[in-house]
Each structure stands twice: as C-alpha cells, then as structure tokens.
PDB file of N, CA and C in Angstrom:
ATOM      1  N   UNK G   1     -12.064  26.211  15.886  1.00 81.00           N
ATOM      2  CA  UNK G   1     -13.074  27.237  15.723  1.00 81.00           C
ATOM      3  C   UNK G   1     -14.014  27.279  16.919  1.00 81.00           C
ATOM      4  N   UNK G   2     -14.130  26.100  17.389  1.00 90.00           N
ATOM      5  CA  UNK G   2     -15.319  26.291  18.937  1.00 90.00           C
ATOM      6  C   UNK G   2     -14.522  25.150  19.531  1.00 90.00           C
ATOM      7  N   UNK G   3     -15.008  25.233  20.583  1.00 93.00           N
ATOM      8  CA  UNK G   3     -14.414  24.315  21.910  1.00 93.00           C
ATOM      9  C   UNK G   3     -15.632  23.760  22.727  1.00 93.00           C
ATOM     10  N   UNK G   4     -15.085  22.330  22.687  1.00 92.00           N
ATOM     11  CA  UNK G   4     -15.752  21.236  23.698  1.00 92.00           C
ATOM     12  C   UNK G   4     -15.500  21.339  25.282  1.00 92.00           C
ATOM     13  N   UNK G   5     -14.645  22.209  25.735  1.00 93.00           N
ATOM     14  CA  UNK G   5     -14.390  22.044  26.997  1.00 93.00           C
ATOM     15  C   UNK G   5     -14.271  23.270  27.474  1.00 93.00           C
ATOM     16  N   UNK G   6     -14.720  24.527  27.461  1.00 96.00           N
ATOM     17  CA  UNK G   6     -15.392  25.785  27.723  1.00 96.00           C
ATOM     18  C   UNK G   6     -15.558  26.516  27.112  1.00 96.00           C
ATOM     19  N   UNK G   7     -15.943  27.901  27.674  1.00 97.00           N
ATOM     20  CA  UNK G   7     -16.959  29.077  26.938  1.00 97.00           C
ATOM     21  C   UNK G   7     -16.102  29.750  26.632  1.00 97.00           C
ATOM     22  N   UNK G   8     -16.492  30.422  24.960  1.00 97.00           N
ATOM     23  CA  UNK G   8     -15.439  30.830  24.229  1.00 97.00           C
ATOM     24  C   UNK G   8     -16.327  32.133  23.617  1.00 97.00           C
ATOM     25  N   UNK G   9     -15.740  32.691  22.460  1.00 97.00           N
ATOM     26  CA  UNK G   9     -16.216  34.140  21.537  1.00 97.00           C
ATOM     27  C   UNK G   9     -15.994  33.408  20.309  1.00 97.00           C
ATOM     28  N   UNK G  10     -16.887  33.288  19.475  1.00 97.00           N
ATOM     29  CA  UNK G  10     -17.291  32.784  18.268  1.00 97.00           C
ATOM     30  C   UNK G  10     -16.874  33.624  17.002  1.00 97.00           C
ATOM     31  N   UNK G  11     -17.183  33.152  16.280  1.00 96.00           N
ATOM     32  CA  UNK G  11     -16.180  34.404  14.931  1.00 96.00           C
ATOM     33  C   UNK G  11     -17.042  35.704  14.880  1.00 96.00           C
ATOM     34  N   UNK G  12     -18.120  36.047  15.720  1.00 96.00           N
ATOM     35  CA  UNK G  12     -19.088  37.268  15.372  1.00 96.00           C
ATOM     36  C   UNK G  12     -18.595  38.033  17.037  1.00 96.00           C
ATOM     37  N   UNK G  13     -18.216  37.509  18.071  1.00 96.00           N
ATOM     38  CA  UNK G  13     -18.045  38.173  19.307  1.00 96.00           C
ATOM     39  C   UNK G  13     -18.635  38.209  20.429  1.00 96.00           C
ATOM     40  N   UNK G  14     -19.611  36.649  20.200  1.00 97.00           N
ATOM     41  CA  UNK G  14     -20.647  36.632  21.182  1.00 97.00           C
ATOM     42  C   UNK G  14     -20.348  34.928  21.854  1.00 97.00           C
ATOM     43  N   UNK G  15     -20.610  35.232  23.356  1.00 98.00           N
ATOM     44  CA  UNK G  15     -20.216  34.019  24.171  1.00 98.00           C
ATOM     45  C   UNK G  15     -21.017  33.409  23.380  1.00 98.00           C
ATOM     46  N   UNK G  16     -19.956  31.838  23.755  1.00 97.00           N
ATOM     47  CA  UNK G  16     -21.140  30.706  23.728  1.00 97.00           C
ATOM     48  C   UNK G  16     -20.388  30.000  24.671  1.00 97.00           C
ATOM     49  N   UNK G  17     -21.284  28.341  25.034  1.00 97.00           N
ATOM     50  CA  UNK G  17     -20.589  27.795  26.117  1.00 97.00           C
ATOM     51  C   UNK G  17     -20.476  26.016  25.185  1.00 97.00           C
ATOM     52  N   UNK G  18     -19.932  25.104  25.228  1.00 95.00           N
ATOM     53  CA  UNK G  18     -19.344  23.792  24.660  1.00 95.00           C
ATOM     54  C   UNK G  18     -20.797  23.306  24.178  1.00 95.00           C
ATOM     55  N   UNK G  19     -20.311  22.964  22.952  1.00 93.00           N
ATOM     56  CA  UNK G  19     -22.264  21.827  22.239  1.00 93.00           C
ATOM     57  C   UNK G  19     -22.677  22.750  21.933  1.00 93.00           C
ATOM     58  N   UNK G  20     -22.759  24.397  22.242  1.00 96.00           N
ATOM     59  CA  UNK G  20     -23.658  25.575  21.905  1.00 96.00           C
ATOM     60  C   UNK G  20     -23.682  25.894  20.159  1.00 96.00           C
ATOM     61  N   UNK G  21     -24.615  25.878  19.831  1.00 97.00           N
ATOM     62  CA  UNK G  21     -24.521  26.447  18.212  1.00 97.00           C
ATOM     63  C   UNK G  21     -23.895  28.283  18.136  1.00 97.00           C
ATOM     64  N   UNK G  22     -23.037  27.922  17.180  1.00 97.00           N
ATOM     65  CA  UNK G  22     -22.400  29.349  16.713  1.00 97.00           C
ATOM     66  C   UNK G  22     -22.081  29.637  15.584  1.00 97.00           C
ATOM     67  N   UNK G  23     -21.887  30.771  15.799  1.00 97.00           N
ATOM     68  CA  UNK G  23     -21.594  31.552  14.175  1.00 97.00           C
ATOM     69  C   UNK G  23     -20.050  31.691  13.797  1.00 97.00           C
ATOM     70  N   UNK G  24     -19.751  31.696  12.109  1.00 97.00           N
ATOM     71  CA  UNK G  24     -18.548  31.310  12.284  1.00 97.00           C
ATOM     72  C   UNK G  24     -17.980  32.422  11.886  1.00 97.00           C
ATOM     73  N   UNK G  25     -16.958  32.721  11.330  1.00 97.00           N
ATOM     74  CA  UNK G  25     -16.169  34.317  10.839  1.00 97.00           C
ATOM     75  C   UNK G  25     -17.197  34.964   9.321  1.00 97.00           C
ATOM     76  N   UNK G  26     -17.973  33.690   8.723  1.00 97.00           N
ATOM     77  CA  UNK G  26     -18.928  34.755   7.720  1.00 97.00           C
ATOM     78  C   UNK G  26     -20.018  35.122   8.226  1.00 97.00           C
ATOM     79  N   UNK G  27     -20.271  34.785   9.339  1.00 96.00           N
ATOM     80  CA  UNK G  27     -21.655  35.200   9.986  1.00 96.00           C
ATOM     81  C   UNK G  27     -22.536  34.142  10.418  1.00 96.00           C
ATOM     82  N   UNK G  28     -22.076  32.667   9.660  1.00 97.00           N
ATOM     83  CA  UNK G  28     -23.145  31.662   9.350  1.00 97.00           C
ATOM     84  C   UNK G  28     -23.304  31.304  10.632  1.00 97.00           C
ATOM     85  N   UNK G  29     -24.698  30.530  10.947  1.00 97.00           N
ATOM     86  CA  UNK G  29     -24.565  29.767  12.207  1.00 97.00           C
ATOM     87  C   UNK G  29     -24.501  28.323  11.601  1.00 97.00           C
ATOM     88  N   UNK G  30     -23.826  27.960  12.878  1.00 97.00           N
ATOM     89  CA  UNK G  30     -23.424  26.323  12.859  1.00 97.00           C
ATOM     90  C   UNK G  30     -23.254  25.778  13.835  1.00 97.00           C
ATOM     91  N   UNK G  31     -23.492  24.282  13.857  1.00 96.00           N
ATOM     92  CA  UNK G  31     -23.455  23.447  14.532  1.00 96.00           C
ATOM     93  C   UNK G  31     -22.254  22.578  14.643  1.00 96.00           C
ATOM     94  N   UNK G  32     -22.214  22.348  15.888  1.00 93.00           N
ATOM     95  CA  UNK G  32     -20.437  21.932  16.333  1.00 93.00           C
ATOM     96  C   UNK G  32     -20.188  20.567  15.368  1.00 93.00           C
ATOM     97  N   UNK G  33     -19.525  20.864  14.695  1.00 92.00           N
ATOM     98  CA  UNK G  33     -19.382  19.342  13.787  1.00 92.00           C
ATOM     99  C   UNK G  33     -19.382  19.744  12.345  1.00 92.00           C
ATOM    100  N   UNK G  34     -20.276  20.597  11.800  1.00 96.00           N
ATOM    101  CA  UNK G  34     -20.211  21.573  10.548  1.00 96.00           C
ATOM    102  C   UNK G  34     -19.393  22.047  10.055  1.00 96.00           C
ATOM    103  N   UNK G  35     -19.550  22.228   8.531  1.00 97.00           N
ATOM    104  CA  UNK G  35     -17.936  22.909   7.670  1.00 97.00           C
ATOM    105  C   UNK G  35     -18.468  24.602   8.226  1.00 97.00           C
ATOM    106  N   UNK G  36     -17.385  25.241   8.567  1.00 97.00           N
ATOM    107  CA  UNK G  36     -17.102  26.548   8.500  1.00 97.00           C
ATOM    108  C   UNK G  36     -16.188  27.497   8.062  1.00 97.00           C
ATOM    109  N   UNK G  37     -16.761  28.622   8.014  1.00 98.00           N
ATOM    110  CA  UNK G  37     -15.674  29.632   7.203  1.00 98.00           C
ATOM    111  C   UNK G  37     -14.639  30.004   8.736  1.00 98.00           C
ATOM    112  N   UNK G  38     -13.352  29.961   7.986  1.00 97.00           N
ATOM    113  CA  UNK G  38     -12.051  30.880   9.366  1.00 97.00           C
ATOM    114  C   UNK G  38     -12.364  31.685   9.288  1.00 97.00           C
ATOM    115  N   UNK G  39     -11.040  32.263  10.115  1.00 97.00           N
ATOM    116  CA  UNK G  39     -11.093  34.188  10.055  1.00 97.00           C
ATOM    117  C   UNK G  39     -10.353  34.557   8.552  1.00 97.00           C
ATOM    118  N   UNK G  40      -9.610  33.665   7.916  1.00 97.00           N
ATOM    119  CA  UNK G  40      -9.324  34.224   6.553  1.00 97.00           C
ATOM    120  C   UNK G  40     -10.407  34.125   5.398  1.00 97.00           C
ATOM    121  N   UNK G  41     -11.062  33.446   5.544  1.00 97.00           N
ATOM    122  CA  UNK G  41     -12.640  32.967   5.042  1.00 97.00           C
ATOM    123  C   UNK G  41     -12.603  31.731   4.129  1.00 97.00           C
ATOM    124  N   UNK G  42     -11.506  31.031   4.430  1.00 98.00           N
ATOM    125  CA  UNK G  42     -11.716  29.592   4.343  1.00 98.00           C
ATOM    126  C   UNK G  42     -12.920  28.843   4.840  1.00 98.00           C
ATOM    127  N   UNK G  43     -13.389  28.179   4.162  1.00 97.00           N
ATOM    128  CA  UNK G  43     -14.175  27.156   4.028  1.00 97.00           C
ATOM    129  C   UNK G  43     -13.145  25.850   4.276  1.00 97.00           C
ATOM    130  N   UNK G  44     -14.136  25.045   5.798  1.00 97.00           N
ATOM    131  CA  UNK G  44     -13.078  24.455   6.554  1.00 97.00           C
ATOM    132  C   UNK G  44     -14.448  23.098   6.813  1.00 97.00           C
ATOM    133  N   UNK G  45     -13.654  22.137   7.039  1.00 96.00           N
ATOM    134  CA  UNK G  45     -14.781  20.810   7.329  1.00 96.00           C
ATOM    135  C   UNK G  45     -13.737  20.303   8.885  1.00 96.00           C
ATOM    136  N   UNK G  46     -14.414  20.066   9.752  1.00 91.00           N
ATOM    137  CA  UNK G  46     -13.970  19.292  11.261  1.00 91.00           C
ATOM    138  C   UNK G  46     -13.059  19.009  10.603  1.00 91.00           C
ATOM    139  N   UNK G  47     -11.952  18.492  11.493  1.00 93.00           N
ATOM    140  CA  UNK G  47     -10.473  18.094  11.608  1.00 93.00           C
ATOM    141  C   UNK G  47      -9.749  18.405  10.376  1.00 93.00           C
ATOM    142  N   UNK G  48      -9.388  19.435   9.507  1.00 96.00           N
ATOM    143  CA  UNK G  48      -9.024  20.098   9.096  1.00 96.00           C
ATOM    144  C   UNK G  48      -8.401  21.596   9.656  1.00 96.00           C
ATOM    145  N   UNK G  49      -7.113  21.882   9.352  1.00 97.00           N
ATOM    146  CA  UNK G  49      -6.188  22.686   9.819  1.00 97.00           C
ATOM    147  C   UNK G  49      -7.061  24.056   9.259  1.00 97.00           C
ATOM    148  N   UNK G  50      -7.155  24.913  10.428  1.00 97.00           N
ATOM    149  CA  UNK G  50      -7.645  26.234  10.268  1.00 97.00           C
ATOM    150  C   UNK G  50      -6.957  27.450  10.472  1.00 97.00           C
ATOM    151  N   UNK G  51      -7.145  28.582   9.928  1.00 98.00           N
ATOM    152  CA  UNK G  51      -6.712  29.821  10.828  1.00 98.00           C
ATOM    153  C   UNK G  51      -8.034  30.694  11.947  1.00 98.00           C
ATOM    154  N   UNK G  52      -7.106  30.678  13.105  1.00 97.00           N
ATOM    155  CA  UNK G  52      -7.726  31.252  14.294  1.00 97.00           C
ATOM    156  C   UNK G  52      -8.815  32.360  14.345  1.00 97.00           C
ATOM    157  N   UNK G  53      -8.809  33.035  15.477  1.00 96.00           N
ATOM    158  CA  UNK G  53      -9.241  34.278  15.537  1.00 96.00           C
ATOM    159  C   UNK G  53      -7.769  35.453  15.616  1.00 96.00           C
ATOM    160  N   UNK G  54      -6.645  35.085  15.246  1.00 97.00           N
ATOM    161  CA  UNK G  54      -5.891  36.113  15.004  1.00 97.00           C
ATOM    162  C   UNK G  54      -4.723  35.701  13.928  1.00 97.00           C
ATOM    163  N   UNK G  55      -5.313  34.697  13.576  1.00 97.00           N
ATOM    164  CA  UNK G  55      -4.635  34.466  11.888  1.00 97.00           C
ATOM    165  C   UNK G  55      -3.836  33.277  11.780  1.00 97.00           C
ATOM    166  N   UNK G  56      -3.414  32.478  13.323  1.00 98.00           N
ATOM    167  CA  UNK G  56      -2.221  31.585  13.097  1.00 98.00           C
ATOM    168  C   UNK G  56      -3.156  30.444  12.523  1.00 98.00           C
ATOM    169  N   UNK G  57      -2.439  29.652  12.063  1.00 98.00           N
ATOM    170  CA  UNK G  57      -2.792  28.204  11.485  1.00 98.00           C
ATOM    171  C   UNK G  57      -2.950  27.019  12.399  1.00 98.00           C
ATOM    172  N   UNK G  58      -3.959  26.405  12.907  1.00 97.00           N
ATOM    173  CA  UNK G  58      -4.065  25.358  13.883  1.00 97.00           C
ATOM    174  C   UNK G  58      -4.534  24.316  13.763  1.00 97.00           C
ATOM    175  N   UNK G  59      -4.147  23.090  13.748  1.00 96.00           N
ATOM    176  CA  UNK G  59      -4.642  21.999  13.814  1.00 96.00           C
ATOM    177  C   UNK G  59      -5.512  21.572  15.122  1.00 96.00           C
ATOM    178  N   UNK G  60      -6.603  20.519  14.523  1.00 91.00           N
ATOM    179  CA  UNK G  60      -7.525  19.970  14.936  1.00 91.00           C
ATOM    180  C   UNK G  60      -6.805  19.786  16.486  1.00 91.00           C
ATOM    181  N   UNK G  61      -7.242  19.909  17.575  1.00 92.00           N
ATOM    182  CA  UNK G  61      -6.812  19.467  19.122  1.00 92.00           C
ATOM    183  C   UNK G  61      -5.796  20.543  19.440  1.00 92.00           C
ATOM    184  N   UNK G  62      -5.423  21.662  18.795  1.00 96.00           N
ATOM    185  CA  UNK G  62      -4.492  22.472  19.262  1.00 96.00           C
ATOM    186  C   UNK G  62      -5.559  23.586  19.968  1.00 96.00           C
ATOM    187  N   UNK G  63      -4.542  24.317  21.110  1.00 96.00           N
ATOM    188  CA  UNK G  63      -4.951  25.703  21.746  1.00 96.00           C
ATOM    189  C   UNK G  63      -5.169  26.665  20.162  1.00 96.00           C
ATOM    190  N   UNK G  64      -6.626  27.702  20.585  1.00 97.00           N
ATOM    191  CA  UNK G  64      -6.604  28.338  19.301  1.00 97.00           C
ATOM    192  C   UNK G  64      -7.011  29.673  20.408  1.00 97.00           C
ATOM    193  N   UNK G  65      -7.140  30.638  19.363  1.00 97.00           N
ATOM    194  CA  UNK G  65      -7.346  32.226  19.514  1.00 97.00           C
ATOM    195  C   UNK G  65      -8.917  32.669  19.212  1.00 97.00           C
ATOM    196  N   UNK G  66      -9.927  32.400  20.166  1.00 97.00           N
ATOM    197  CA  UNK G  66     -11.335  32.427  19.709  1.00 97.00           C
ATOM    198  C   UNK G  66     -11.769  34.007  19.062  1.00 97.00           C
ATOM    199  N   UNK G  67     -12.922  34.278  18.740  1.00 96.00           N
ATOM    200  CA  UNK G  67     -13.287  35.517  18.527  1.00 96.00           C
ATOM    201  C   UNK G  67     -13.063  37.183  18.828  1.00 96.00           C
ATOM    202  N   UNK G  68     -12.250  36.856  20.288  1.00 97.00           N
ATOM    203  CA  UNK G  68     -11.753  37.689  20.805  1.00 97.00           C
ATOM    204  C   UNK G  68     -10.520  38.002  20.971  1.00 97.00           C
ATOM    205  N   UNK G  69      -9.737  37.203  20.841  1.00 96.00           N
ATOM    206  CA  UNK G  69      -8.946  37.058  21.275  1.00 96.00           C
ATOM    207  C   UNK G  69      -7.852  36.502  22.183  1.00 96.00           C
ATOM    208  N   UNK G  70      -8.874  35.449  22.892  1.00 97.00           N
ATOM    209  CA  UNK G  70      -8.839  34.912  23.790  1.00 97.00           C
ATOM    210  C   UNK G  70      -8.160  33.273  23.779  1.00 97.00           C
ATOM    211  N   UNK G  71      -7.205  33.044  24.272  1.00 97.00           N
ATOM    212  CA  UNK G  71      -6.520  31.697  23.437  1.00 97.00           C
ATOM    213  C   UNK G  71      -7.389  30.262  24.601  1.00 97.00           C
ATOM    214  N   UNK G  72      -8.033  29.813  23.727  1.00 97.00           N
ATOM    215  CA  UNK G  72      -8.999  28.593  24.159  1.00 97.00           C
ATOM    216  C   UNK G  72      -8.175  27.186  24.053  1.00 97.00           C
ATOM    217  N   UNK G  73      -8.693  25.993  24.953  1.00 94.00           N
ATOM    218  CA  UNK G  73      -8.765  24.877  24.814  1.00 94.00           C
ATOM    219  C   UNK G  73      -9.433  24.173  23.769  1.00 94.00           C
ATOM    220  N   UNK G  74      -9.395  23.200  22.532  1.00 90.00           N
ATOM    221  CA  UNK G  74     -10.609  22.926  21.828  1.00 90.00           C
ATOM    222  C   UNK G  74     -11.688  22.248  22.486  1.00 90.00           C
TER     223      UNK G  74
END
C-alpha cells in the first residue's frame, strides 16, 4: 500500500514520498505501519497480503500498483 524506498500515489491520488503519512483507498489517513483499507476495501494490518491500486493481490515485499497506477517498489 505505501513504499519505504520512493515516492508513490496513495489510494486518494496524491504524492507522497517514504515515512510520509497517507491516505488509504477509504480516504483514511495513516501512518506507515497502520491497518488499512485496499482498493477492494479490505481492511488490511502490515504484512498481510493486499489488493493493489489495480486489483492484483500482493504480498508484503512484492512490486505493487500505487494510486495511480504506477507499479512501485515497497
């Protein structure tokens, strides 16, 4: 859902850059480490398998698909 090792698009569409607090696909803001909602609106806790910003399913340390579209490093 956010990335430690560069600047990404958050589940609302707005940069952020690594450690930065963001918002997740329900709107919420959060802090890197926090349970968040996916883009399917799962309710998700750190290292737990998520879906992206374009729906695939990803585990914790995998390349994901940020807010935009954009396929990130975690």
């Amino acid at each position: 859902m956010y990335s430690t090792s560069e600047s990404y698009y958050d589940g609302k569409g707005f940069s952020r850059r690594p450690g930065e607090n963001y918002n997740d696909y329900a709107g919420y803001s959060r802090k890197p480490g926090d349970p968040f909602t996916d883009s399917k609106g799962f309710s998700r806790r750190p290292g737990e398998a998520f879906y992206d910003g374009k729906g695939f399913s990803r585990r914790p340390g995998e390349t994901f698909y940020d807010g935009k579209g954009f396929s990130r490093r975690p």
